[in-house]
Coordinates of C-alpha atoms in Angstrom, one line a residue:
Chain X
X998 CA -41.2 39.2 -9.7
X999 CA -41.0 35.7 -8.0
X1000 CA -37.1 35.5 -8.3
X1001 CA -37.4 32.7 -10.6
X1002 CA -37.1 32.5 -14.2
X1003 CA -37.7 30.6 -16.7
X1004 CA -36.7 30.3 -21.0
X1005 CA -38.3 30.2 -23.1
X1006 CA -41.7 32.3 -22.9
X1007 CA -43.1 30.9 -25.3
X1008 CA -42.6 28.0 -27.7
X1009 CA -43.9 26.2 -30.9
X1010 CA -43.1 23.4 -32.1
X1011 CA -44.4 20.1 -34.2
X1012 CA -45.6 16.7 -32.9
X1013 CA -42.7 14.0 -32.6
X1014 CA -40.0 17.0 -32.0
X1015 CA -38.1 17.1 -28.7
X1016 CA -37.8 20.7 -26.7
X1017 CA -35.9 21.6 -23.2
X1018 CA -37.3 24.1 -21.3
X1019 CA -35.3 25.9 -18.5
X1020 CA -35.5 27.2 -15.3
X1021 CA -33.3 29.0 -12.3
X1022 CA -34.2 29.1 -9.3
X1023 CA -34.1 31.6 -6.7
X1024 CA -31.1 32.5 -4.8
X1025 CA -30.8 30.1 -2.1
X1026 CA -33.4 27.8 -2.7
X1027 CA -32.8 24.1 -3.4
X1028 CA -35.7 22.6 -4.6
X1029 CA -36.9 22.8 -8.0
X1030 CA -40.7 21.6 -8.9
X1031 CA -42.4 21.4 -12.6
X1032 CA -46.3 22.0 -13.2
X1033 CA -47.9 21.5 -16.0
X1034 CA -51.1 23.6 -16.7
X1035 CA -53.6 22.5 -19.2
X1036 CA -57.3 24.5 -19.7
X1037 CA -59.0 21.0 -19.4
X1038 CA -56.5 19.4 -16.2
X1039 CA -56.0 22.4 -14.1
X1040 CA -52.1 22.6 -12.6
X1041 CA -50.1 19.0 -12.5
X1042 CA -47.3 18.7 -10.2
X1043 CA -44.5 16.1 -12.7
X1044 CA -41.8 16.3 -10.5
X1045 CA -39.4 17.8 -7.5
X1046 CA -35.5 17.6 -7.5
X1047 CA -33.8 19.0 -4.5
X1048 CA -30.2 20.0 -4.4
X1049 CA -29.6 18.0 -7.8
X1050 CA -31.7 15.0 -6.8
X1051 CA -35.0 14.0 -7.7
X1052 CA -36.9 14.0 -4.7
X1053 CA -40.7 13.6 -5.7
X1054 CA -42.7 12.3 -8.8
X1055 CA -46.6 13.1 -10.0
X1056 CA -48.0 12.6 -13.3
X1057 CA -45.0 13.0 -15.3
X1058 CA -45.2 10.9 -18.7
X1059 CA -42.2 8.2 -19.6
X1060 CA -41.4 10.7 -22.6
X1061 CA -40.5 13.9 -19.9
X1062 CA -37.8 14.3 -18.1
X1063 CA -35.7 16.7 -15.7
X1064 CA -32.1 17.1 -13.7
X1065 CA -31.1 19.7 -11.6
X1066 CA -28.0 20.9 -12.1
X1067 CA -24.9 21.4 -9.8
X1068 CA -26.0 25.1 -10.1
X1069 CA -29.6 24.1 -9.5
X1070 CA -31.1 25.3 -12.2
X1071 CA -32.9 22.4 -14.2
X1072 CA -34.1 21.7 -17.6
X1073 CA -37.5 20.2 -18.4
X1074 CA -36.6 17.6 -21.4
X1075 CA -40.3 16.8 -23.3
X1076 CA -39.8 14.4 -26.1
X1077 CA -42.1 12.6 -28.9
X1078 CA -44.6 15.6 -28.5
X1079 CA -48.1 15.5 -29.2
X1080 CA -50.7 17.7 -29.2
X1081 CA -51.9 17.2 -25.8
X1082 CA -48.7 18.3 -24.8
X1083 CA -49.6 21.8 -25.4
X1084 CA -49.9 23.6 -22.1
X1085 CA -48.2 26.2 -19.8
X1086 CA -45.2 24.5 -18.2
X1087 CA -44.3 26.2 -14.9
X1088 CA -41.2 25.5 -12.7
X1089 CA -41.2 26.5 -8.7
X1090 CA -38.5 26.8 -6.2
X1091 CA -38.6 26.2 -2.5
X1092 CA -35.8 26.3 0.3
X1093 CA -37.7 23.6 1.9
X1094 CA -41.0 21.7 1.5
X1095 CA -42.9 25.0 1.9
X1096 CA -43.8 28.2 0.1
X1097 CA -43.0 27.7 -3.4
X1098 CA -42.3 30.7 -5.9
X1099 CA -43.5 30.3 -9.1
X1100 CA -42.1 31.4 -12.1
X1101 CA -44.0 33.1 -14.9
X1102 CA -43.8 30.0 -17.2
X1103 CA -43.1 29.0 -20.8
X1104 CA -46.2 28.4 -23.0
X1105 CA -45.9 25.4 -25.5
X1106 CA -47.7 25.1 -28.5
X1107 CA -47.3 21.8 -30.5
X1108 CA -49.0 21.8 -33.9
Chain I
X1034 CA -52.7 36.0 -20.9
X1035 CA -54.0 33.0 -21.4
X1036 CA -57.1 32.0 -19.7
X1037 CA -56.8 29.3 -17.1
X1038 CA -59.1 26.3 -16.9
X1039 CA -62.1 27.5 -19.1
X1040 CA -64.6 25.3 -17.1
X1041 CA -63.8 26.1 -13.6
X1042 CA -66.2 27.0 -11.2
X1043 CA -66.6 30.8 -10.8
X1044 CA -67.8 32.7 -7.6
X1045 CA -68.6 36.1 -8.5
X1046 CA -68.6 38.6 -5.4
X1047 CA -69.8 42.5 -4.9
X1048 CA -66.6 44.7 -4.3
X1049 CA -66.3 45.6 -0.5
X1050 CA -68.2 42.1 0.6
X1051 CA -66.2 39.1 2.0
X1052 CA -65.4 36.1 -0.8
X1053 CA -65.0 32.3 0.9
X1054 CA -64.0 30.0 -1.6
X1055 CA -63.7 26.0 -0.8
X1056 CA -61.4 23.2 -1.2
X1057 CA -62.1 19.6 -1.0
X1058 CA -59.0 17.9 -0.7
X1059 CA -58.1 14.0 -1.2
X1060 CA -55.2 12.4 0.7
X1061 CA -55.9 11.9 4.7
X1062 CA -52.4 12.1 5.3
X1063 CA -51.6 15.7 3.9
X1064 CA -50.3 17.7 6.6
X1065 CA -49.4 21.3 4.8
X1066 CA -51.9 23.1 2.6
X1067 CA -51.5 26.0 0.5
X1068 CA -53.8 28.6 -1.2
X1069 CA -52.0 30.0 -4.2
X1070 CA -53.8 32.9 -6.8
X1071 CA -53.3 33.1 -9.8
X1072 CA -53.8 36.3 -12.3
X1073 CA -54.0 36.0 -15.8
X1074 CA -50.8 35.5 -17.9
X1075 CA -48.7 34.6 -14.6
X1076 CA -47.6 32.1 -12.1
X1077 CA -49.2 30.9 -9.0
X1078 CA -48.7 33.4 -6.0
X1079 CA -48.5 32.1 -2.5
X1080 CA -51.1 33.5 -0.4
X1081 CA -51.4 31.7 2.8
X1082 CA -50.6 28.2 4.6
X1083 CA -51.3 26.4 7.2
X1084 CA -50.1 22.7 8.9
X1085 CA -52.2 20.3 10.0
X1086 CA -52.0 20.5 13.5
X1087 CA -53.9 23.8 13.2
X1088 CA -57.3 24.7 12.0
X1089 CA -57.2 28.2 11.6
X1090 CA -54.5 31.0 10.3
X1091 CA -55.2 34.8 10.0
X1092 CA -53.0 36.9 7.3
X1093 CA -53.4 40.4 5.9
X1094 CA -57.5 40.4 4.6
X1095 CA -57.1 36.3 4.5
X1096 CA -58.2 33.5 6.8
X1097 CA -57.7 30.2 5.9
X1098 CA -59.7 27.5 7.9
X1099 CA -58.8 23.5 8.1
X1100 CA -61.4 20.9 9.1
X1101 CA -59.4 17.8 8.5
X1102 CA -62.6 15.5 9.6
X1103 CA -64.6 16.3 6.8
X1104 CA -61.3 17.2 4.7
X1105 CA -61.8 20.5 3.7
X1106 CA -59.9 23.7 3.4
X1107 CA -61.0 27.1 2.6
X1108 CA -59.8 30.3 1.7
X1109 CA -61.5 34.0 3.1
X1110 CA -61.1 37.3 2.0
X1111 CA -62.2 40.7 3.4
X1112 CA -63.6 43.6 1.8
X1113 CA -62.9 42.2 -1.3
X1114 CA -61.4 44.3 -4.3
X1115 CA -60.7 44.2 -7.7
X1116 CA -57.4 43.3 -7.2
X1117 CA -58.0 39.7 -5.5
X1118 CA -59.6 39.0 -9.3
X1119 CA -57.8 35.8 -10.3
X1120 CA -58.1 31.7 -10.1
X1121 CA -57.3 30.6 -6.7
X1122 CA -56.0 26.7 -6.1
X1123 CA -55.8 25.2 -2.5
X1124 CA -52.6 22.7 -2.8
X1125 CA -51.9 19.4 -0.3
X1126 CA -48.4 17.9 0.7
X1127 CA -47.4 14.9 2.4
X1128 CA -44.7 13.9 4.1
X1129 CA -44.0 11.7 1.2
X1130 CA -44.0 14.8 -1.0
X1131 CA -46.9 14.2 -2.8
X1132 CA -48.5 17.8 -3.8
X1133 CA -51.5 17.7 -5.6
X1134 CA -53.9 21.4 -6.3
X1135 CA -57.3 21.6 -6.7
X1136 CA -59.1 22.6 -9.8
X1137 CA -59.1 26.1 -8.9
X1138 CA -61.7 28.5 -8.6
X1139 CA -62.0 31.8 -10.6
X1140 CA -63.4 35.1 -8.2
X1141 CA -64.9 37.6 -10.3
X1142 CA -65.4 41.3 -8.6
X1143 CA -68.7 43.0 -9.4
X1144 CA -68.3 46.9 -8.6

């Protein structure tokens, strides 16, 4: 158990519908990182907030989007889905810009 | 769990032998790599890292070796077992917090 968790497990859902996904951190990190891990793309870093910021972006689309929250846990907001949206969706947390922890992820399926 | 990255490449090693597994990485200007396995149905684990101003770090039945000329970063195991059976990625960061993993390579155990 990394310390970090993360709600839903799993997920379905239809194309053009909007889903949050959710994750806390562990105790006493700050930063909060989301992957996205697709069979054909391998792990994706989207993007890094740190102590309610966002401090780094990678190949996150125009229709996702995050905050970190004053109690640092931070939501994952996926809109307009399609079907190549489908894919594990795993948040990390990091004290610093170092060992992340990941957690066990939530598994969307848009149909 | 779900099967990670159905086209990776695979390196399939006798139980008891030594597995090296190799990453090519991209940007010239990451200074912090991490090797990461991952099981089926869970999160990246941390396994080992290592900065840039070093090329070699020993852990517990891991060595992970930097050659930043030819940019390349790999991953040993000793006496391998069936245990270290998972995907492993190598990951880069920059001081402009770009992280990017590899494609990952899947270790199979033969008994």
């Amino acid at each position: 158990d990394s310390g970090v968790t993360q709600t839903p497990k799993h997920l379905i859902t239809a194309t053009g519908q909007r889903v949050t996904l959710r994750c806390s951190p562990r105790s006493g990190d700050l930063s909060v990182y989301w992957y996205q891990q697709s069979l054909d793309q391998g792990l994706q870093f989207l993007i890094q907030y740190y102590n309610g910021e966002e401090r780094a972006k990678g190949n996150i689309l125009e229709r996702f989007s995050a905050q970190q929250f004053p109690d640092l846990h931070s939501e994952l907001n996926l809109s307009s889905l399609e079907l190549g949206d489908s894919a594990l969706y795993f948040c990390a947390s990091s004290l610093k810009l170092d060992e992340q922890f990941f957690g066990p992820g939530t598994r969307l399926t848009v149909l | 769990g779900e099967s990670v990255g159905l086209h990776l490449p695979t390196l399939s090693v006798q139980e008891g032998d030594n597995s090296i597994i190799n990453c090519a990485y991209s940007n010239s200007a990451s200074d912090y790599f991490i090797w990461y396995k991952q099981e089926s149905g869970k999160g990246p684990q941390f396994i080992i890292d290592i900065r840039s101003n070093m090329d070699k770090r020993q852990g517990q039945r891991v060595t992970v070796l930097l050659n930043k000329t030819v940019k390349h970063l790999s991953l040993q195991i000793a006496a391998t077992q069936p245990g270290d059976s998972a995907v492993y990625f190598c990951a880069e960061y920059s001081s402009a917090s770009k992280i990017i993993f590899g494609s990952g390579t899947r270790l199979s155990i033969r008994p």
